[in-house]
Amino acid sequence: MCIEPKYDGHVQLRAANWDLVCGNRWQVPLEQTTYLLGWLIGYVGFGSTCDRFGRRATYMSALMLSMPLGVAVALSVNYVMLVLTRLLFGALLAGTFLSLYVARLELCDPPHRLAVTMGAGFFWVSGELLLPGLAVACKEWRLLQGAIVLGLALLAACWWCPALFPESARWLLATQQLEEGKRVLHNLAEGNRVRLEEDFYTREHLLTELDTLSEGAPVPQYHSICKIFHTRVIWKNSLILGFTAFIGSGIRHCFTRNLTPYAPRFYFPYFLLAVSEAVALLFLCLTVERFGRRAVLLLSTILTGVSSLLLLALTQYLMAWLILSLSVLGILASQAVAALSVLFASEVLPTVVRGAGLGLMLAAGSVGQAAAPIMEIHNSRGFFLHHVVFASFAILSVLSIMLLPESTGRPLPDSLRDGESQRRPPLFRSARRRHGKDHLPLLSTRPGAGLYDPDSYARLVTATKKMLSPHHTAGSRRTRQLLVPSSRHSGPPVGV
């Protein structure tokens, strides 16, 4: 799902209301930039709040605070008040979006994570398509802002009905809040009409494993955002996916600028962006589960970089329809890169730091999107350099994506140790048995085990002793001594 807030409808109405034209036109992109700055602050701040106080508590607090701030935006009496209230309003909307995204992901099992996330993305696109019609119906930006606040008030019904937005049981168990986790799991089971009293599905059988995780009353364990910087694999994955989210959001301005010659100037690019986002989500639904997150992200990044390079080098030599086609292709690919980067990051980050880590990824996307209004402040001066930098970043990110693990069909990591154990698989899956190598199942280690497996080695020694009879020669006795490890040898026998 695309992560960028839309603001063009409000900007057009306010510009006409306060005469933000001609010499004051620079104040319009400045307001857009501060609004995106609010989203950035909200992503970083509320991301840490998600990991400390829970997904539901963060969602409800941000949602409740956003309603009075939304009313304050509608009642703004001057430009300065508008900018400040929009900054805070954007921060609270970011906290609502982030906590909802994380809680929804943690509620799904691996086969349904993509479908549920993309389904939410289609609802987001539907809202974007309805926004211009709502703006036309309201005719006044203050009424439009009031309609948005009314929608937020309807979402606040989750406060009185916890079943609509339960706390994440995965987060509760990962932070050692076992009793609360048991209660949430029991409520989910009853909501799904699973009779816990029948046979194996009793409450004791389902939750007895949770009681063995700790002795006595467990103490909740929380992790701050600083834990990410002290890891190796988690930090590497976060850095790469944050980089791709930044590119997918920032390079889009290089493509949308080619749409300005087409009339009308406002509505055509807006609806094209919304429709292209829906097409990108549909593309992800059809390809990601089949080919994997990493392969589709790599393909989308390559298409983004190639489209950008062709427009950068050959715009003056290409026909208008070809420029439009490359721009639309670049928009589609960049939409897919931004949406898949966020989903990918949420799946490889461990539960204990998922809110804070995903907040950093989304903040990087907001920084990339802020490139468009910043360029408008300077009347698009330096656009060529902006295009060169983002095209180069897109090509560079192709190499870094190869270092990512694959999360398709795998359970979400919960602890920092789980996140650090993720390894990069080969891009093209090879056969289980390779030519020239013997397959020895007795010596194969368990997933996650080291090179030395004590159980497999003990079985090997037992089988070898049974094969050796007491009437063998001295050579057989020497072979038996080689198979039995000495006190100084801690690994498997060299000859095996």
Short mmCIF file of C-alpha atoms in Angstrom, two decimals:
data_model
loop_
_atom_site.label_atom_id
_atom_site.label_comp_id
_atom_site.label_asym_id
_atom_site.label_seq_id
_atom_site.Cartn_x
_atom_site.Cartn_y
_atom_site.Cartn_z
CA MET A 1 0.00 0.00 0.00
CA CYS A 2 1.28 3.42 -0.87
CA ILE A 3 2.30 5.42 2.18
CA GLU A 4 2.06 9.00 0.89
CA PRO A 5 -0.62 11.37 2.21
CA LYS A 6 -2.56 13.33 -0.40
CA TYR A 7 -2.90 17.06 0.00
CA ASP A 8 -3.56 18.67 -3.38
CA GLY A 9 -7.31 19.21 -2.89
CA HIS A 10 -6.81 21.18 0.33
CA VAL A 11 -4.00 23.20 -1.22
CA GLN A 12 -6.05 24.33 -4.20
CA LEU A 13 -8.94 25.46 -2.00
CA ARG A 14 -6.79 27.30 0.55
CA ALA A 15 -4.73 28.98 -2.17
CA ALA A 16 -7.92 30.52 -3.54
CA ASN A 17 -9.10 31.48 -0.04
CA TRP A 18 -5.97 33.29 1.17
CA ASP A 19 -4.65 34.53 -2.20
CA LEU A 20 -1.56 32.32 -2.09
CA VAL A 21 -0.74 33.12 -5.70
CA CYS A 22 1.83 35.13 -7.65
CA GLY A 23 4.38 36.44 -5.13
CA ASN A 24 2.97 34.31 -2.29
CA ARG A 25 2.76 31.08 -4.26
CA TRP A 26 5.88 29.72 -2.55
CA GLN A 27 3.83 29.39 0.65
CA VAL A 28 1.73 26.60 -0.91
CA PRO A 29 4.60 24.07 -1.33
CA LEU A 30 5.98 25.22 2.03
CA GLU A 31 2.71 24.18 3.69
CA GLN A 32 2.87 20.85 1.86
CA THR A 33 6.43 20.31 3.09
CA THR A 34 5.53 21.02 6.72
CA TYR A 35 2.58 18.64 6.45
CA LEU A 36 4.90 15.88 5.27
CA LEU A 37 7.30 16.83 8.05
CA GLY A 38 4.48 16.15 10.48
CA TRP A 39 4.01 12.67 9.02
CA LEU A 40 7.75 12.06 9.38
CA ILE A 41 7.71 13.10 13.05
CA GLY A 42 4.65 10.97 13.69
CA TYR A 43 6.19 7.88 12.11
CA VAL A 44 9.33 8.12 14.24
CA GLY A 45 7.61 9.09 17.49
CA PHE A 46 4.59 6.81 17.40
CA GLY A 47 6.71 3.91 16.09
CA SER A 48 8.52 3.75 19.42
CA THR A 49 5.20 4.19 21.23
CA CYS A 50 3.83 1.11 19.44
CA ASP A 51 6.64 -1.03 20.83
CA ARG A 52 6.34 0.37 24.35
CA PHE A 53 2.59 0.73 25.01
CA GLY A 54 1.05 -1.52 22.37
CA ARG A 55 -0.60 -1.21 18.97
CA ARG A 56 -4.14 -0.57 20.20
CA ALA A 57 -3.17 2.05 22.79
CA THR A 58 -1.13 3.96 20.20
CA TYR A 59 -3.89 3.79 17.63
CA MET A 60 -6.60 5.02 19.98
CA SER A 61 -4.51 7.82 21.49
CA ALA A 62 -3.42 9.13 18.09
CA LEU A 63 -6.96 8.88 16.73
CA MET A 64 -8.53 10.68 19.71
CA LEU A 65 -5.98 13.50 19.56
CA SER A 66 -6.35 13.89 15.80
CA MET A 67 -10.02 14.90 16.06
CA PRO A 68 -9.52 18.16 18.02
CA LEU A 69 -6.46 18.93 15.90
CA GLY A 70 -8.57 18.44 12.77
CA VAL A 71 -11.11 20.91 14.12
CA ALA A 72 -8.28 23.36 14.86
CA VAL A 73 -7.13 23.09 11.24
CA ALA A 74 -10.63 23.96 10.03
CA LEU A 75 -10.76 26.96 12.37
CA SER A 76 -7.35 28.37 11.38
CA VAL A 77 -7.47 32.16 11.11
CA ASN A 78 -4.11 32.75 9.40
CA TYR A 79 -1.38 31.00 7.49
CA VAL A 80 0.94 30.43 10.47
CA MET A 81 -1.80 28.76 12.50
CA LEU A 82 -2.68 26.60 9.50
CA VAL A 83 0.90 25.41 9.06
CA LEU A 84 1.35 24.54 12.74
CA THR A 85 -1.95 22.72 13.11
CA ARG A 86 -1.41 20.80 9.86
CA LEU A 87 2.02 19.77 11.13
CA LEU A 88 0.54 18.28 14.31
CA PHE A 89 -2.44 16.84 12.45
CA GLY A 90 -0.13 15.01 10.04
CA ALA A 91 1.89 13.59 12.94
CA LEU A 92 -1.23 12.15 14.56
CA LEU A 93 -2.48 10.69 11.27
CA ALA A 94 0.90 9.03 10.82
CA GLY A 95 0.61 7.41 14.26
CA THR A 96 -2.87 6.12 13.42
CA PHE A 97 -1.73 4.69 10.09
CA LEU A 98 1.41 3.06 11.49
CA SER A 99 -0.23 1.35 14.45
CA LEU A 100 -3.07 0.08 12.26
CA TYR A 101 -0.64 -1.28 9.66
CA VAL A 102 1.44 -3.17 12.25
CA ALA A 103 -1.55 -4.58 14.14
CA ARG A 104 -3.20 -5.77 10.93
CA LEU A 105 -0.03 -7.51 9.78
CA GLU A 106 0.53 -9.29 13.10
CA LEU A 107 -3.03 -10.59 13.12
CA CYS A 108 -2.57 -12.51 9.83
CA ASP A 109 -0.95 -15.87 9.18
CA PRO A 110 1.72 -16.09 6.43
CA PRO A 111 -0.58 -17.18 3.55
CA HIS A 112 -2.93 -14.20 4.09
CA ARG A 113 -0.52 -11.36 4.91
CA LEU A 114 -0.19 -10.17 1.33
CA ALA A 115 -3.90 -10.40 0.50
CA VAL A 116 -4.97 -8.50 3.63
CA THR A 117 -2.33 -5.78 3.15
CA MET A 118 -3.15 -5.30 -0.53
CA GLY A 119 -6.87 -5.28 0.29
CA ALA A 120 -6.26 -2.41 2.72
CA GLY A 121 -4.31 -0.70 -0.06
CA PHE A 122 -7.32 -0.87 -2.37
CA PHE A 123 -9.45 0.80 0.32
CA TRP A 124 -6.80 3.54 0.51
CA VAL A 125 -6.99 4.06 -3.26
CA SER A 126 -10.79 4.18 -3.08
CA GLY A 127 -10.50 7.03 -0.60
CA GLU A 128 -8.15 8.88 -2.94
CA LEU A 129 -10.59 8.52 -5.82
CA LEU A 130 -13.51 9.76 -3.69
CA LEU A 131 -11.62 12.74 -2.29
CA PRO A 132 -12.03 15.04 -5.36
CA GLY A 133 -15.77 14.34 -5.44
CA LEU A 134 -16.02 15.12 -1.74
CA ALA A 135 -14.10 18.36 -2.31
CA VAL A 136 -16.47 19.38 -5.10
CA ALA A 137 -19.47 18.61 -2.89
CA CYS A 138 -18.12 20.64 0.04
CA LYS A 139 -16.91 23.60 -2.10
CA GLU A 140 -15.14 25.03 0.96
CA TRP A 141 -11.95 23.61 2.40
CA ARG A 142 -13.14 24.12 5.97
CA LEU A 143 -16.18 21.94 5.30
CA LEU A 144 -13.93 19.36 3.66
CA GLN A 145 -11.73 19.31 6.76
CA GLY A 146 -14.84 18.87 8.90
CA ALA A 147 -15.92 15.90 6.80
CA ILE A 148 -12.51 14.31 7.36
CA VAL A 149 -12.82 14.82 11.12
CA LEU A 150 -16.27 13.20 10.99
CA GLY A 151 -14.72 10.12 9.36
CA LEU A 152 -12.13 9.97 12.13
CA ALA A 153 -14.92 10.14 14.70
CA LEU A 154 -16.54 7.09 13.14
CA LEU A 155 -13.26 5.20 13.46
CA ALA A 156 -13.18 6.09 17.14
CA ALA A 157 -15.92 3.49 17.66
CA CYS A 158 -13.08 1.02 18.19
CA TRP A 159 -12.70 2.52 21.68
CA TRP A 160 -16.09 1.21 22.78
CA CYS A 161 -15.81 -2.07 20.86
CA PRO A 162 -12.42 -3.72 21.54
CA ALA A 163 -13.30 -6.62 19.23
CA LEU A 164 -12.96 -4.26 16.23
CA PHE A 165 -9.33 -3.53 17.11
CA PRO A 166 -7.85 -6.05 19.58
CA GLU A 167 -4.37 -5.72 20.94
CA SER A 168 -1.73 -7.68 19.06
CA ALA A 169 -1.35 -11.06 20.78
CA ARG A 170 1.99 -11.51 19.03
CA TRP A 171 3.35 -8.32 20.60
CA LEU A 172 2.01 -9.29 24.03
CA LEU A 173 3.71 -12.69 23.94
CA ALA A 174 6.96 -11.30 22.49
CA THR A 175 7.17 -8.79 25.36
CA GLN A 176 6.40 -11.47 28.00
CA GLN A 177 2.91 -10.18 28.85
CA LEU A 178 1.61 -13.73 29.01
CA GLU A 179 -1.61 -13.29 30.96
CA GLU A 180 -2.85 -10.54 28.69
CA GLY A 181 -1.75 -12.57 25.68
CA LYS A 182 -3.77 -15.56 26.92
CA ARG A 183 -6.85 -13.39 27.27
CA VAL A 184 -6.54 -11.98 23.75
CA LEU A 185 -5.98 -15.43 22.25
CA HIS A 186 -9.00 -16.78 24.12
CA ASN A 187 -11.17 -13.92 22.82
CA LEU A 188 -9.95 -14.51 19.27
CA ALA A 189 -10.73 -18.21 19.55
CA GLU A 190 -14.23 -17.51 20.80
CA GLY A 191 -14.76 -14.91 18.06
CA ASN A 192 -13.80 -17.53 15.47
CA ARG A 193 -16.27 -19.97 17.05
CA VAL A 194 -13.60 -22.41 18.15
CA ARG A 195 -14.91 -24.47 21.08
CA LEU A 196 -12.05 -24.64 23.54
CA GLU A 197 -13.86 -27.24 25.65
CA GLU A 198 -13.72 -29.98 23.02
CA ASP A 199 -10.97 -32.60 23.03
CA PHE A 200 -7.53 -31.19 22.41
CA TYR A 201 -8.72 -27.62 21.93
CA THR A 202 -9.06 -26.86 25.62
CA ARG A 203 -7.75 -23.69 27.10
CA GLU A 204 -5.11 -25.64 29.00
CA HIS A 205 -3.82 -27.43 25.92
CA LEU A 206 -3.69 -24.30 23.80
CA LEU A 207 -1.98 -22.11 26.37
CA THR A 208 0.11 -24.50 28.44
CA GLU A 209 3.17 -23.79 26.33
CA LEU A 210 2.94 -20.12 27.25
CA ASP A 211 3.24 -20.98 30.96
CA THR A 212 6.59 -22.68 30.36
CA LEU A 213 8.17 -19.55 28.94
CA SER A 214 8.89 -18.14 32.36
CA GLU A 215 8.82 -19.08 36.01
CA GLY A 216 6.55 -17.14 38.28
CA ALA A 217 5.20 -13.74 37.27
CA PRO A 218 6.98 -12.66 34.06
CA VAL A 219 8.32 -9.13 33.78
CA PRO A 220 7.41 -7.35 30.51
CA GLN A 221 10.48 -6.77 28.34
CA TYR A 222 10.49 -3.79 25.98
CA HIS A 223 13.08 -2.78 23.41
CA SER A 224 13.85 0.75 22.27
CA ILE A 225 14.68 1.89 18.78
CA CYS A 226 18.37 1.98 19.74
CA LYS A 227 18.41 -1.84 19.73
CA ILE A 228 18.17 -1.79 15.94
CA PHE A 229 21.48 0.07 15.64
CA HIS A 230 23.26 -2.57 17.73
CA THR A 231 22.31 -5.43 15.42
CA ARG A 232 23.90 -6.51 12.15
CA VAL A 233 21.30 -8.30 10.00
CA ILE A 234 18.29 -6.29 11.20
CA TRP A 235 20.12 -3.01 10.67
CA LYS A 236 21.27 -4.08 7.20
CA ASN A 237 17.75 -5.06 6.14
CA SER A 238 16.29 -1.85 7.58
CA LEU A 239 18.85 0.29 5.81
CA ILE A 240 18.27 -1.34 2.42
CA LEU A 241 14.47 -1.27 2.60
CA GLY A 242 14.45 2.28 3.91
CA PHE A 243 16.63 3.24 0.96
CA THR A 244 14.26 1.62 -1.54
CA ALA A 245 11.22 3.24 0.11
CA PHE A 246 12.98 6.60 -0.13
CA ILE A 247 13.71 6.05 -3.83
CA GLY A 248 10.22 4.79 -4.68
CA SER A 249 8.63 7.89 -3.15
CA GLY A 250 11.17 10.48 -4.24
CA ILE A 251 11.69 9.48 -7.86
CA ARG A 252 7.97 9.74 -8.62
CA HIS A 253 8.26 13.50 -9.06
CA CYS A 254 10.63 12.88 -11.97
CA PHE A 255 7.81 11.06 -13.79
CA THR A 256 4.82 13.20 -12.78
CA ARG A 257 6.56 16.35 -14.06
CA ASN A 258 6.17 14.98 -17.60
CA LEU A 259 2.38 14.96 -17.14
CA THR A 260 2.01 18.74 -16.79
CA PRO A 261 1.45 19.41 -20.54
CA TYR A 262 -1.76 17.35 -20.44
CA ALA A 263 -4.96 19.21 -19.57
CA PRO A 264 -6.38 19.67 -17.06
CA ARG A 265 -3.16 20.16 -15.13
CA PHE A 266 -4.48 19.11 -11.71
CA TYR A 267 -7.03 16.37 -12.21
CA PHE A 268 -5.23 14.26 -14.81
CA PRO A 269 -2.01 13.69 -12.79
CA TYR A 270 -4.03 13.14 -9.60
CA PHE A 271 -6.32 10.47 -11.02
CA LEU A 272 -3.44 8.90 -12.95
CA LEU A 273 -1.45 8.52 -9.73
CA ALA A 274 -4.44 6.98 -7.92
CA VAL A 275 -5.24 4.54 -10.75
CA SER A 276 -1.57 3.62 -11.17
CA GLU A 277 -1.40 2.84 -7.46
CA ALA A 278 -4.32 0.43 -7.83
CA VAL A 279 -2.65 -1.21 -10.84
CA ALA A 280 0.62 -1.52 -8.90
CA LEU A 281 -1.18 -3.21 -6.00
CA LEU A 282 -2.86 -5.61 -8.42
CA PHE A 283 0.54 -6.39 -9.94
CA LEU A 284 1.90 -7.20 -6.48
CA CYS A 285 -1.08 -9.45 -5.70
CA LEU A 286 -0.42 -11.50 -8.85
CA THR A 287 3.36 -11.80 -8.63
CA VAL A 288 4.68 -11.54 -5.07
CA GLU A 289 3.42 -14.88 -3.75
CA ARG A 290 4.55 -16.68 -6.90
CA PHE A 291 8.02 -15.21 -7.33
CA GLY A 292 8.82 -13.89 -3.85
CA ARG A 293 9.21 -10.46 -2.28
CA ARG A 294 12.84 -10.00 -3.21
CA ALA A 295 12.52 -10.92 -6.89
CA VAL A 296 9.51 -8.65 -7.48
CA LEU A 297 11.15 -5.78 -5.61
CA LEU A 298 14.25 -6.24 -7.75
CA LEU A 299 12.20 -6.22 -10.96
CA SER A 300 10.24 -3.12 -9.93
CA THR A 301 13.43 -1.26 -9.02
CA ILE A 302 15.04 -2.15 -12.35
CA LEU A 303 11.98 -0.89 -14.25
CA THR A 304 12.03 2.32 -12.21
CA GLY A 305 15.71 2.93 -12.87
CA VAL A 306 15.56 2.10 -16.58
CA SER A 307 12.53 4.34 -17.16
CA SER A 308 14.22 7.18 -15.32
CA LEU A 309 17.47 6.82 -17.25
CA LEU A 310 15.69 6.73 -20.62
CA LEU A 311 13.72 9.88 -19.80
CA LEU A 312 16.83 11.55 -18.47
CA ALA A 313 18.93 10.90 -21.57
CA LEU A 314 16.44 10.76 -24.46
CA THR A 315 13.54 13.08 -23.61
CA GLN A 316 14.36 15.59 -26.34
CA TYR A 317 14.59 12.81 -28.95
CA LEU A 318 11.45 10.84 -28.03
CA MET A 319 7.91 11.34 -29.26
CA ALA A 320 5.25 12.60 -26.87
CA TRP A 321 3.39 9.29 -26.61
CA LEU A 322 6.63 7.45 -25.79
CA ILE A 323 7.50 9.97 -23.07
CA LEU A 324 4.04 9.53 -21.59
CA SER A 325 4.36 5.73 -21.72
CA LEU A 326 7.74 5.74 -19.98
CA SER A 327 6.41 8.16 -17.35
CA VAL A 328 3.40 5.95 -16.63
CA LEU A 329 5.65 2.86 -16.46
CA GLY A 330 7.96 4.65 -14.05
CA ILE A 331 5.03 5.72 -11.87
CA LEU A 332 3.69 2.15 -11.75
CA ALA A 333 7.10 0.69 -10.90
CA SER A 334 7.84 3.32 -8.24
CA GLN A 335 4.42 2.72 -6.65
CA ALA A 336 5.21 -1.00 -6.48
CA VAL A 337 8.66 -0.33 -5.00
CA ALA A 338 7.26 1.92 -2.25
CA ALA A 339 4.40 -0.42 -1.32
CA LEU A 340 6.47 -3.61 -1.38
CA SER A 341 9.34 -2.05 0.57
CA VAL A 342 7.00 -1.26 3.46
CA LEU A 343 5.46 -4.75 3.43
CA PHE A 344 8.87 -6.40 3.14
CA ALA A 345 10.27 -4.34 6.03
CA SER A 346 7.34 -5.20 8.29
CA GLU A 347 7.92 -8.92 7.64
CA VAL A 348 11.68 -9.00 8.32
CA LEU A 349 11.65 -6.75 11.39
CA PRO A 350 11.15 -8.60 14.72
CA THR A 351 7.98 -7.97 16.70
CA VAL A 352 9.72 -6.29 19.63
CA VAL A 353 11.01 -3.44 17.40
CA ARG A 354 8.60 -3.67 14.45
CA GLY A 355 6.83 -0.41 15.24
CA ALA A 356 10.01 1.64 15.60
CA GLY A 357 11.72 0.00 12.62
CA LEU A 358 8.75 0.38 10.32
CA GLY A 359 8.38 3.98 11.46
CA LEU A 360 11.90 4.66 10.22
CA MET A 361 11.07 3.07 6.85
CA LEU A 362 7.94 5.16 6.44
CA ALA A 363 9.80 8.29 7.55
CA ALA A 364 12.34 7.66 4.79
CA GLY A 365 9.46 7.46 2.32
CA SER A 366 8.12 10.80 3.59
CA VAL A 367 11.53 12.40 3.06
CA GLY A 368 11.51 11.15 -0.53
CA GLN A 369 8.02 12.48 -1.17
CA ALA A 370 8.97 15.87 0.25
CA ALA A 371 11.27 16.33 -2.76
CA ALA A 372 8.30 17.37 -4.93
CA PRO A 373 7.10 20.39 -2.87
CA ILE A 374 10.68 21.41 -2.10
CA MET A 375 11.38 21.58 -5.83
CA GLU A 376 8.28 23.72 -6.33
CA ILE A 377 9.49 26.22 -3.72
CA HIS A 378 12.45 26.95 -6.01
CA ASN A 379 10.32 26.87 -9.18
CA SER A 380 11.82 23.48 -10.19
CA ARG A 381 15.35 24.88 -10.35
CA GLY A 382 17.81 21.99 -10.00
CA PHE A 383 15.31 19.44 -11.34
CA PHE A 384 17.93 17.89 -13.64
CA LEU A 385 20.27 17.26 -10.71
CA HIS A 386 17.36 15.83 -8.71
CA HIS A 387 16.58 13.45 -11.58
CA VAL A 388 20.21 12.36 -11.93
CA VAL A 389 20.58 11.67 -8.20
CA PHE A 390 17.43 9.56 -7.89
CA ALA A 391 18.14 7.64 -11.11
CA SER A 392 21.60 6.80 -9.75
CA PHE A 393 20.11 5.75 -6.42
CA ALA A 394 17.67 3.45 -8.21
CA ILE A 395 20.48 1.67 -10.04
CA LEU A 396 22.53 1.43 -6.84
CA SER A 397 19.62 -0.08 -4.91
CA VAL A 398 19.43 -2.96 -7.42
CA LEU A 399 22.71 -4.29 -6.02
CA SER A 400 21.67 -3.86 -2.38
CA ILE A 401 18.35 -5.71 -2.84
CA MET A 402 20.34 -8.89 -3.55
CA LEU A 403 21.45 -8.87 0.10
CA LEU A 404 17.92 -9.14 1.50
CA PRO A 405 16.38 -12.35 2.90
CA GLU A 406 13.13 -13.84 1.59
CA SER A 407 10.03 -13.60 3.78
CA THR A 408 7.39 -15.22 1.56
CA GLY A 409 5.47 -17.91 3.46
CA ARG A 410 7.61 -17.56 6.59
CA PRO A 411 6.40 -16.68 10.09
CA LEU A 412 7.12 -13.23 11.43
CA PRO A 413 10.25 -12.98 13.60
CA ASP A 414 9.46 -12.11 17.21
CA SER A 415 12.75 -11.58 19.03
CA LEU A 416 15.96 -9.86 18.03
CA ARG A 417 17.55 -13.28 17.80
CA ASP A 418 14.94 -14.37 15.27
CA GLY A 419 15.60 -11.26 13.21
CA GLU A 420 19.35 -11.82 13.26
CA SER A 421 18.96 -15.45 12.12
CA GLN A 422 17.50 -14.46 8.73
CA ARG A 423 19.85 -15.27 5.88
CA ARG A 424 19.98 -14.37 2.22
CA PRO A 425 18.80 -17.25 0.00
CA PRO A 426 19.91 -17.68 -3.62
CA LEU A 427 17.91 -15.54 -6.06
CA PHE A 428 17.10 -18.57 -8.22
CA ARG A 429 16.17 -21.63 -6.20
CA SER A 430 18.35 -24.62 -6.94
CA ALA A 431 17.52 -28.27 -6.68
CA ARG A 432 17.74 -29.95 -3.31
CA ARG A 433 20.38 -32.36 -4.50
CA ARG A 434 23.24 -30.82 -6.41
CA HIS A 435 25.44 -32.62 -8.87
CA GLY A 436 28.67 -33.88 -7.36
CA LYS A 437 27.47 -33.87 -3.74
CA ASP A 438 26.26 -36.80 -1.67
CA HIS A 439 23.07 -36.38 0.32
CA LEU A 440 23.62 -37.73 3.83
CA PRO A 441 20.41 -37.23 5.82
CA LEU A 442 22.00 -38.72 8.92
CA LEU A 443 24.52 -35.87 9.02
CA SER A 444 22.15 -33.08 7.97
CA THR A 445 21.74 -30.53 10.74
CA ARG A 446 18.49 -29.12 11.95
CA PRO A 447 17.48 -25.66 10.70
CA GLY A 448 19.37 -23.10 12.69
CA ALA A 449 21.88 -25.61 14.11
CA GLY A 450 25.62 -25.30 13.70
CA LEU A 451 27.99 -27.52 11.79
CA TYR A 452 28.13 -30.04 14.62
CA ASP A 453 24.90 -31.84 15.48
CA PRO A 454 25.34 -33.98 18.63
CA ASP A 455 22.25 -36.13 18.03
CA SER A 456 23.17 -37.00 14.46
CA TYR A 457 26.75 -37.74 15.47
CA ALA A 458 25.67 -40.02 18.35
CA ARG A 459 23.45 -41.99 15.97
CA LEU A 460 26.37 -42.32 13.57
CA VAL A 461 28.65 -43.70 16.27
CA THR A 462 25.97 -46.18 17.44
CA ALA A 463 25.34 -47.46 13.93
CA THR A 464 29.06 -47.80 13.31
CA LYS A 465 29.58 -49.84 16.49
CA LYS A 466 26.79 -52.21 15.50
CA MET A 467 28.40 -52.81 12.11
CA LEU A 468 31.77 -53.58 13.66
CA SER A 469 32.01 -57.11 15.04
CA PRO A 470 34.39 -58.11 17.86
CA HIS A 471 36.26 -60.47 15.45
CA HIS A 472 37.58 -57.69 13.24
CA THR A 473 41.27 -57.14 12.75
CA ALA A 474 43.42 -54.41 14.20
CA GLY A 475 42.66 -52.30 11.15
CA SER A 476 38.96 -52.33 12.03
CA ARG A 477 39.82 -51.40 15.60
CA ARG A 478 41.82 -48.44 14.33
CA THR A 479 38.87 -47.35 12.19
CA ARG A 480 36.59 -47.50 15.24
CA GLN A 481 39.01 -45.28 17.18
CA LEU A 482 38.98 -42.72 14.40
CA LEU A 483 35.18 -42.58 14.44
CA VAL A 484 35.01 -42.07 18.23
CA PRO A 485 36.01 -38.45 19.07
CA SER A 486 38.71 -37.82 21.58
CA SER A 487 38.34 -35.45 24.50
CA ARG A 488 40.13 -32.70 22.54
CA HIS A 489 37.95 -33.01 19.43
CA SER A 490 34.64 -31.12 19.69
CA GLY A 491 33.42 -31.42 16.09
CA PRO A 492 32.45 -34.21 13.73
CA PRO A 493 35.15 -36.67 12.56
CA VAL A 494 37.31 -35.35 9.77
CA GLY A 495 36.95 -38.47 7.67
CA VAL A 496 33.13 -38.29 7.49
#
